[in-house]
PDB file of C-alpha atoms in Angstrom:
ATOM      1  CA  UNK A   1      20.190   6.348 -15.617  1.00  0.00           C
ATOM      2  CA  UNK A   2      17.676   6.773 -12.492  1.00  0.00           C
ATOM      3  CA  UNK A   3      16.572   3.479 -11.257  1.00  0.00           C
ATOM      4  CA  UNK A   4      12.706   2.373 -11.282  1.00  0.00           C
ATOM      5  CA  UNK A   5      10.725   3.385  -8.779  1.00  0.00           C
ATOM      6  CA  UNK A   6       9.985   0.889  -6.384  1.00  0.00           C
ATOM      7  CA  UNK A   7       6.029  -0.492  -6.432  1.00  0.00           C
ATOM      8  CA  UNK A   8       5.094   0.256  -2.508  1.00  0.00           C
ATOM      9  CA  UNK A   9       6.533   2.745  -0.268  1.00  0.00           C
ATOM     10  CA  UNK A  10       9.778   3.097   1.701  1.00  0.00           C
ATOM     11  CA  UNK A  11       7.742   4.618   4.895  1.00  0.00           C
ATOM     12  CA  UNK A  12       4.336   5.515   5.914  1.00  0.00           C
ATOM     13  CA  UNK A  13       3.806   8.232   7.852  1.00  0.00           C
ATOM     14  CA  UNK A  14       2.059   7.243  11.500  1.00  0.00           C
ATOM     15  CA  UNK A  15      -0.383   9.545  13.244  1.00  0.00           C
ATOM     16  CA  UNK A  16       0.535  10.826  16.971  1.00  0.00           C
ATOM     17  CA  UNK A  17      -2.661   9.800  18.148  1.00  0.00           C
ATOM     18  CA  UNK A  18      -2.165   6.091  16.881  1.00  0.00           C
ATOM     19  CA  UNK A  19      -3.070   4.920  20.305  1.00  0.00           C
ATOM     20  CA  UNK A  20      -6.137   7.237  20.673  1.00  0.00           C
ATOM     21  CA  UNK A  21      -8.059   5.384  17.783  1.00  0.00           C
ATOM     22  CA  UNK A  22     -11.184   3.523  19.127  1.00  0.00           C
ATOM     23  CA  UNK A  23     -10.601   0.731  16.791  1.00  0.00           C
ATOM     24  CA  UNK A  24      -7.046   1.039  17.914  1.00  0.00           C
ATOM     25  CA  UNK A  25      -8.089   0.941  21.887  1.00  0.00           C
ATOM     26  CA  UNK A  26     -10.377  -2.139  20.889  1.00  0.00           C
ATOM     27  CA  UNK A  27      -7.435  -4.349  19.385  1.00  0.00           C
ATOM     28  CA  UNK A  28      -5.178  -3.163  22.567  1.00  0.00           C
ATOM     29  CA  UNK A  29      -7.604  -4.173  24.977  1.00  0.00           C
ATOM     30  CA  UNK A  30      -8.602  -7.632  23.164  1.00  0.00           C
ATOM     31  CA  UNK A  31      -4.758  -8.715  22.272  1.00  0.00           C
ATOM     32  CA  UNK A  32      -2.706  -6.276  24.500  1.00  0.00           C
ATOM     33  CA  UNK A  33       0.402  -4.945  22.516  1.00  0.00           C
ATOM     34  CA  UNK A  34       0.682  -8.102  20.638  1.00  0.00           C
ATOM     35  CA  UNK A  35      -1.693  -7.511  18.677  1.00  0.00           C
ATOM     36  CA  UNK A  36      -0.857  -3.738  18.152  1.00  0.00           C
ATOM     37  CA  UNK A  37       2.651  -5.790  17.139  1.00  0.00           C
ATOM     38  CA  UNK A  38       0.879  -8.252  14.476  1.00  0.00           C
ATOM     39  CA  UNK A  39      -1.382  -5.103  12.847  1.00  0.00           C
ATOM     40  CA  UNK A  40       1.961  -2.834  12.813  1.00  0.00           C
ATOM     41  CA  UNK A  41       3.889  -5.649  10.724  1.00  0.00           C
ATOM     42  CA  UNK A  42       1.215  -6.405   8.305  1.00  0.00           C
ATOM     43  CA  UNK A  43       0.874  -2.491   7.740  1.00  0.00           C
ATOM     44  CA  UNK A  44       4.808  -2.745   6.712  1.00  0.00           C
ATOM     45  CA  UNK A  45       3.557  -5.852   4.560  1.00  0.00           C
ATOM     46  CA  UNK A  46       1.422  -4.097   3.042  1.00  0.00           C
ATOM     47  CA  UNK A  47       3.134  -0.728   2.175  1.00  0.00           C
ATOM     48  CA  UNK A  48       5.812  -2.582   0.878  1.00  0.00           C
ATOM     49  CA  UNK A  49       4.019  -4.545  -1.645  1.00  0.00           C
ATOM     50  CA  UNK A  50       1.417  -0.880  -2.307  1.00  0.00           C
ATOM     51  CA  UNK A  51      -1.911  -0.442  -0.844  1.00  0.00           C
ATOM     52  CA  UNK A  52      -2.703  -4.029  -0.283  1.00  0.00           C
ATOM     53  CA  UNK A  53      -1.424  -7.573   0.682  1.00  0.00           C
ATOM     54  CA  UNK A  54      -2.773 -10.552  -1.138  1.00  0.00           C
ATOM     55  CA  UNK A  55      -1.845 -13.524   1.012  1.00  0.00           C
ATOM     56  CA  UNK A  56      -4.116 -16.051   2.575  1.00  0.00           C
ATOM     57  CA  UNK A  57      -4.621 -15.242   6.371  1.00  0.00           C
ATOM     58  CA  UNK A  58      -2.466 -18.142   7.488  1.00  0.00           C
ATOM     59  CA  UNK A  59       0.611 -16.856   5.713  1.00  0.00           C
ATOM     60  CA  UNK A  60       0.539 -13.803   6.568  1.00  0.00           C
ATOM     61  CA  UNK A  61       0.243 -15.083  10.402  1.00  0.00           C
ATOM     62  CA  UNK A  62       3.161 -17.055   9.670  1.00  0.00           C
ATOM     63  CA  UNK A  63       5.292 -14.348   8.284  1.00  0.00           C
ATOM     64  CA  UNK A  64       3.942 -12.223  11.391  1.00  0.00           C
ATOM     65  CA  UNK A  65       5.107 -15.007  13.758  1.00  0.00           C
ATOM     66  CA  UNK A  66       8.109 -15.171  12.272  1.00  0.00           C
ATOM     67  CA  UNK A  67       9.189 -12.202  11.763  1.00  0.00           C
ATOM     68  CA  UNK A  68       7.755 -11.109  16.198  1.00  0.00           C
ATOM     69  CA  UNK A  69       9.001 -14.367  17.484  1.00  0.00           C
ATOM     70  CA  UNK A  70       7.032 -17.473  18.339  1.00  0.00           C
ATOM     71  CA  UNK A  71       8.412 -17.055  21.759  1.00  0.00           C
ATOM     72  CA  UNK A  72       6.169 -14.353  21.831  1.00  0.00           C
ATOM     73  CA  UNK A  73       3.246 -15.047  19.567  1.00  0.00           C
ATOM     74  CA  UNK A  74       1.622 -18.282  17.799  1.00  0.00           C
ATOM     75  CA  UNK A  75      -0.021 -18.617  14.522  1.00  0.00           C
ATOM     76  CA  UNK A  76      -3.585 -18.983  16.043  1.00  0.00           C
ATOM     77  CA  UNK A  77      -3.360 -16.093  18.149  1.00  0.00           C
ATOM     78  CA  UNK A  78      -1.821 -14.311  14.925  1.00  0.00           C
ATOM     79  CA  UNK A  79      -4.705 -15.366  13.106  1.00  0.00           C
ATOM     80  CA  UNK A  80      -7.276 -13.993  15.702  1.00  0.00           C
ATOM     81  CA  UNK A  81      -5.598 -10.462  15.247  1.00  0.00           C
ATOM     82  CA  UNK A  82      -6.101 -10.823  11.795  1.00  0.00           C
ATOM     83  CA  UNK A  83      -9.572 -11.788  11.967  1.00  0.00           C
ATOM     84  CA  UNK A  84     -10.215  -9.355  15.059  1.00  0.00           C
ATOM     85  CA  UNK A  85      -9.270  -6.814  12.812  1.00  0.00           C
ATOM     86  CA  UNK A  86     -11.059  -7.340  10.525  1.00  0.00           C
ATOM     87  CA  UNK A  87     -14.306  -7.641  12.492  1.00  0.00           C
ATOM     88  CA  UNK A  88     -13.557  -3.737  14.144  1.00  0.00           C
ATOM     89  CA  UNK A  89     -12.824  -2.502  10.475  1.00  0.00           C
ATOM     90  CA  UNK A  90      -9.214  -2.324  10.636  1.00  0.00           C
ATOM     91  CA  UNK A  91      -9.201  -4.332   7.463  1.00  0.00           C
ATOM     92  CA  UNK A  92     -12.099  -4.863   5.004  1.00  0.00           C
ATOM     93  CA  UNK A  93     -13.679  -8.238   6.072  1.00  0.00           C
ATOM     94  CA  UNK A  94     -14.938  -8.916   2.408  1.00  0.00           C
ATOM     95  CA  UNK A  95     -11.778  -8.813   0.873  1.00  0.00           C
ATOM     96  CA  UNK A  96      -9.805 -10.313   3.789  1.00  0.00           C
ATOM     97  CA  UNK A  97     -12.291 -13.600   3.126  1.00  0.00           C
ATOM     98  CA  UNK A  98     -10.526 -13.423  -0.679  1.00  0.00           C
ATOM     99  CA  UNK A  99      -7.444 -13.446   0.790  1.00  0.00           C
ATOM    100  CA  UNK A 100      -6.730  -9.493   0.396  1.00  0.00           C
ATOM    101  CA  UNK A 101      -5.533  -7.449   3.718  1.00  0.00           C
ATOM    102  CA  UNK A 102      -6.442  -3.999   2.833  1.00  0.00           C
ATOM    103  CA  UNK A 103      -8.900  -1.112   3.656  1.00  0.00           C
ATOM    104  CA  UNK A 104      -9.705   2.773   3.000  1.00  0.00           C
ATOM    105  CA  UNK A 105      -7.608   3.987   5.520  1.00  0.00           C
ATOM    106  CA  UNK A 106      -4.600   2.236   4.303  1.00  0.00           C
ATOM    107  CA  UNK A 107      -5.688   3.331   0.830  1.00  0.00           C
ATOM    108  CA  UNK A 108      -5.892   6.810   1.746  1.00  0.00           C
ATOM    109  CA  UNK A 109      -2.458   6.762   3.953  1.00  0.00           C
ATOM    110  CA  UNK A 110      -1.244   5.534   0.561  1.00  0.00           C
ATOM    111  CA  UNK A 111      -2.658   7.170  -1.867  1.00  0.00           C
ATOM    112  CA  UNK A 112      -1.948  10.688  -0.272  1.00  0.00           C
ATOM    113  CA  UNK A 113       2.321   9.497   0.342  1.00  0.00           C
ATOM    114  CA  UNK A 114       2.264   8.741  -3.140  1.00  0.00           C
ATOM    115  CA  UNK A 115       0.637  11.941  -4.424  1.00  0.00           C
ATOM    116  CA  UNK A 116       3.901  13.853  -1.522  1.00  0.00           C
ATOM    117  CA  UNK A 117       6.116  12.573  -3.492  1.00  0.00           C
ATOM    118  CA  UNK A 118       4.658  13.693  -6.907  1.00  0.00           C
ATOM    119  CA  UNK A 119       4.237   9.828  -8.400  1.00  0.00           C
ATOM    120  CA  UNK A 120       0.979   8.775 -10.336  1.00  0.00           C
ATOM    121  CA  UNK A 121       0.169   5.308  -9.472  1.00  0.00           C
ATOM    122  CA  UNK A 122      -2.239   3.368 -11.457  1.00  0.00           C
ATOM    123  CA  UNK A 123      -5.833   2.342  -9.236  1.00  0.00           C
ATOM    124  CA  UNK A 124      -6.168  -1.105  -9.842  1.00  0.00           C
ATOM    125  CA  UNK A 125      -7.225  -4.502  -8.524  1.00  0.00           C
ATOM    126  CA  UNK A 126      -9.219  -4.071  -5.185  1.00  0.00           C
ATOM    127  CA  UNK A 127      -9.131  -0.301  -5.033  1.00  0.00           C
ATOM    128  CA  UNK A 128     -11.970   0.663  -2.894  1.00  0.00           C
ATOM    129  CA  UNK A 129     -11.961   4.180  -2.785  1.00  0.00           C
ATOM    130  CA  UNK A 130     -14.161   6.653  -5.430  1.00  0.00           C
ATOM    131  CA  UNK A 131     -12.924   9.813  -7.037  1.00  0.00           C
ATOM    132  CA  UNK A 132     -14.332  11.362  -3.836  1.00  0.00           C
ATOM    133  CA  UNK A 133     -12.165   9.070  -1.217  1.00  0.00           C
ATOM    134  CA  UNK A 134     -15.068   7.741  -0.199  1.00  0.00           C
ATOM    135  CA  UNK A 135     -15.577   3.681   0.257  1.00  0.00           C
ATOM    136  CA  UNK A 136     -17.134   1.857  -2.141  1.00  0.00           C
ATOM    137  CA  UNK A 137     -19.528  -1.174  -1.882  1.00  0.00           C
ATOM    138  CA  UNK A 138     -17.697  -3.241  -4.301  1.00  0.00           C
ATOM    139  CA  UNK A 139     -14.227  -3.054  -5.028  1.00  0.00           C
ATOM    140  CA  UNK A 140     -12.371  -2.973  -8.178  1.00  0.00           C
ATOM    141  CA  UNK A 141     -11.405  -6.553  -8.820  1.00  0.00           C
ATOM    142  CA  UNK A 142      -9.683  -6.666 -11.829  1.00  0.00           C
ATOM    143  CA  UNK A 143      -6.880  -3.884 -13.485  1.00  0.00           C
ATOM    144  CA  UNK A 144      -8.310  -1.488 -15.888  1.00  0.00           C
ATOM    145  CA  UNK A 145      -7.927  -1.852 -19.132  1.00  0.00           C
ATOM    146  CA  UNK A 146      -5.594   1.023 -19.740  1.00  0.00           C
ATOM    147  CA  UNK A 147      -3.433  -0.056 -16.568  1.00  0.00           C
ATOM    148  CA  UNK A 148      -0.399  -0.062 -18.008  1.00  0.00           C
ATOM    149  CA  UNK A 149      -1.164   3.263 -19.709  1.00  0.00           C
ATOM    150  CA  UNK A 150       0.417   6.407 -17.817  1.00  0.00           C
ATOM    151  CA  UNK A 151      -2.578   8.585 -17.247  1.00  0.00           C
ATOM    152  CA  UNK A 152      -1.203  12.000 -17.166  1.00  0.00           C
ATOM    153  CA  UNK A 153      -0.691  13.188 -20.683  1.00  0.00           C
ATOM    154  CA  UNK A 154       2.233  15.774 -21.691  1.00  0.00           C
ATOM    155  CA  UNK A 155       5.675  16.836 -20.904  1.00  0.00           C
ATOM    156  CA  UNK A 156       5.517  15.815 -16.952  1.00  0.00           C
ATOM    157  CA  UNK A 157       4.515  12.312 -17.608  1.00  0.00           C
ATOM    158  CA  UNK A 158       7.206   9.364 -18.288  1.00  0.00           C
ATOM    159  CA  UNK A 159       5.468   5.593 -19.189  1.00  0.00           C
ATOM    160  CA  UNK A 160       6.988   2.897 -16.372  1.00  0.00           C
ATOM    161  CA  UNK A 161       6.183  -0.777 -15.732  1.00  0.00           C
ATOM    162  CA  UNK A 162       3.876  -0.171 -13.052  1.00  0.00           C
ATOM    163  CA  UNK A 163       3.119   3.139 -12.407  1.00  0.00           C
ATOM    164  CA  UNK A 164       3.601   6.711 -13.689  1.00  0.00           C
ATOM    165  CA  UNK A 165       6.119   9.148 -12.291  1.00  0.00           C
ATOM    166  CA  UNK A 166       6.374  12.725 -12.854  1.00  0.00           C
ATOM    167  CA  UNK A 167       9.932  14.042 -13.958  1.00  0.00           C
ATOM    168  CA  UNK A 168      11.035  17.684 -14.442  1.00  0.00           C
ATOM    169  CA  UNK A 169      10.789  19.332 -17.970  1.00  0.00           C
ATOM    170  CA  UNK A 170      14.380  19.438 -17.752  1.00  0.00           C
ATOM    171  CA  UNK A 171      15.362  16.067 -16.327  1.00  0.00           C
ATOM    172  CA  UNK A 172      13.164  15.284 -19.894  1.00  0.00           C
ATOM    173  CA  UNK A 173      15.189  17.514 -22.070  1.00  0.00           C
ATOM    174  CA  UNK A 174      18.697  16.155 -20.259  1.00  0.00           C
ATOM    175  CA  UNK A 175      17.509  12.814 -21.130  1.00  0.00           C
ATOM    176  CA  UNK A 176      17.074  13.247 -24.861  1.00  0.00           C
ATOM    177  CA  UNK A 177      20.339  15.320 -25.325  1.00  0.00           C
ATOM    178  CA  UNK A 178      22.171  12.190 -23.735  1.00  0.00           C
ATOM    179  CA  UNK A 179      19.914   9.829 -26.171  1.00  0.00           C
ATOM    180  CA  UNK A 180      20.968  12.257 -29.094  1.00  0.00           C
ATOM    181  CA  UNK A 181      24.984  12.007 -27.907  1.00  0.00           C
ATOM    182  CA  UNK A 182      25.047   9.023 -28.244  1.00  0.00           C
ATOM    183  CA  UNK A 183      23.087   7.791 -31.211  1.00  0.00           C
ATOM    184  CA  UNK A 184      25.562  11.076 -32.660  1.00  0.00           C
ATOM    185  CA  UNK A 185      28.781   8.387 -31.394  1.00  0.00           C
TER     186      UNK A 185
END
């Protein structure tokens, strides 16, 4: 029986020119490599747990301290990063006030490892991104109503707990010989 699929990601894929990002150069030259450090670990947060982090700002410092060193970095200055990016658009400052660390890009850079590795995953609480992968003004703040629906229809489709993934037509037809075995026993 093939386990569950996990609810974030294992990896994330990071661009070669990580360091060539404006917003990038920004944090580097306002925190130094620090607070390259802090973003980095909340971006592991976050892709664990999906396309989004929903932890007050001072926890997630905490955990970030804790998990750098606080020989090398304190809460406050944690907290700074957090806020810092925030302010450059690193994260989306109206959700980050609700306690949310999330924003397009990481919603794209999600969305688009998901779709590699042929899983549906459901859009729901604080999704900000349209059909078009464009922003939106307001963000989804509640799960649809059909959430824990599977939306793809048809032999490809298999209902989970939290998302839907795409089997083979014969995985499928393996499955329900096995099923028919042993209701036969």
């Amino acid at each position: 029986m093939p386990r569950p699929p996990k609810k974030g990601l294992h990896y994330f894929p990071k661009d070669a020119d990580f360091y060539e990002d404006y917003k990038i150069i920004d944090l580097l030259s306002e925190y130094g490599p620090a607070g390259i450090l802090v973003y980095e670990y909340l971006l592991t947060r976050i892709y664990r747990e999906g396309y989004r982090l929903e932890l007050p700002i001072d926890k997630a410092a905490l955990l970030a301290v804790r998990a750098i060193g606080s020989r090398w970095i304190k809460k406050e200055f944690a907290i700074n990063v957090i806020h810092y990016c925030g302010d450059i658009g690193l994260f989306r400052v109206d959700l980050l006030k609700r306690g949310v660390i999330t924003s397009s890009a990481i919603q794209r850079r999600y969305q688009e490892v998901k779709t590699t590795l042929r899983h549906k995953f459901q859009k729901d609480k604080y999704w900000i991104l349209d059909e078009n992968d464009e922003e939106v003004a307001y963000p989804l703040l509640s799960a649809p109503k059909n959430a824990d629906k599977c939306t793809e229809t048809g032999d490809k489709c298999t209902e989970t707990n939290d998302n839907c993934t795409f089997i083979d037509t014969k995985e499928k037809k393996n499955k329900e010989k096995k099923n028919k075995e042993k209701k036969s026993k």
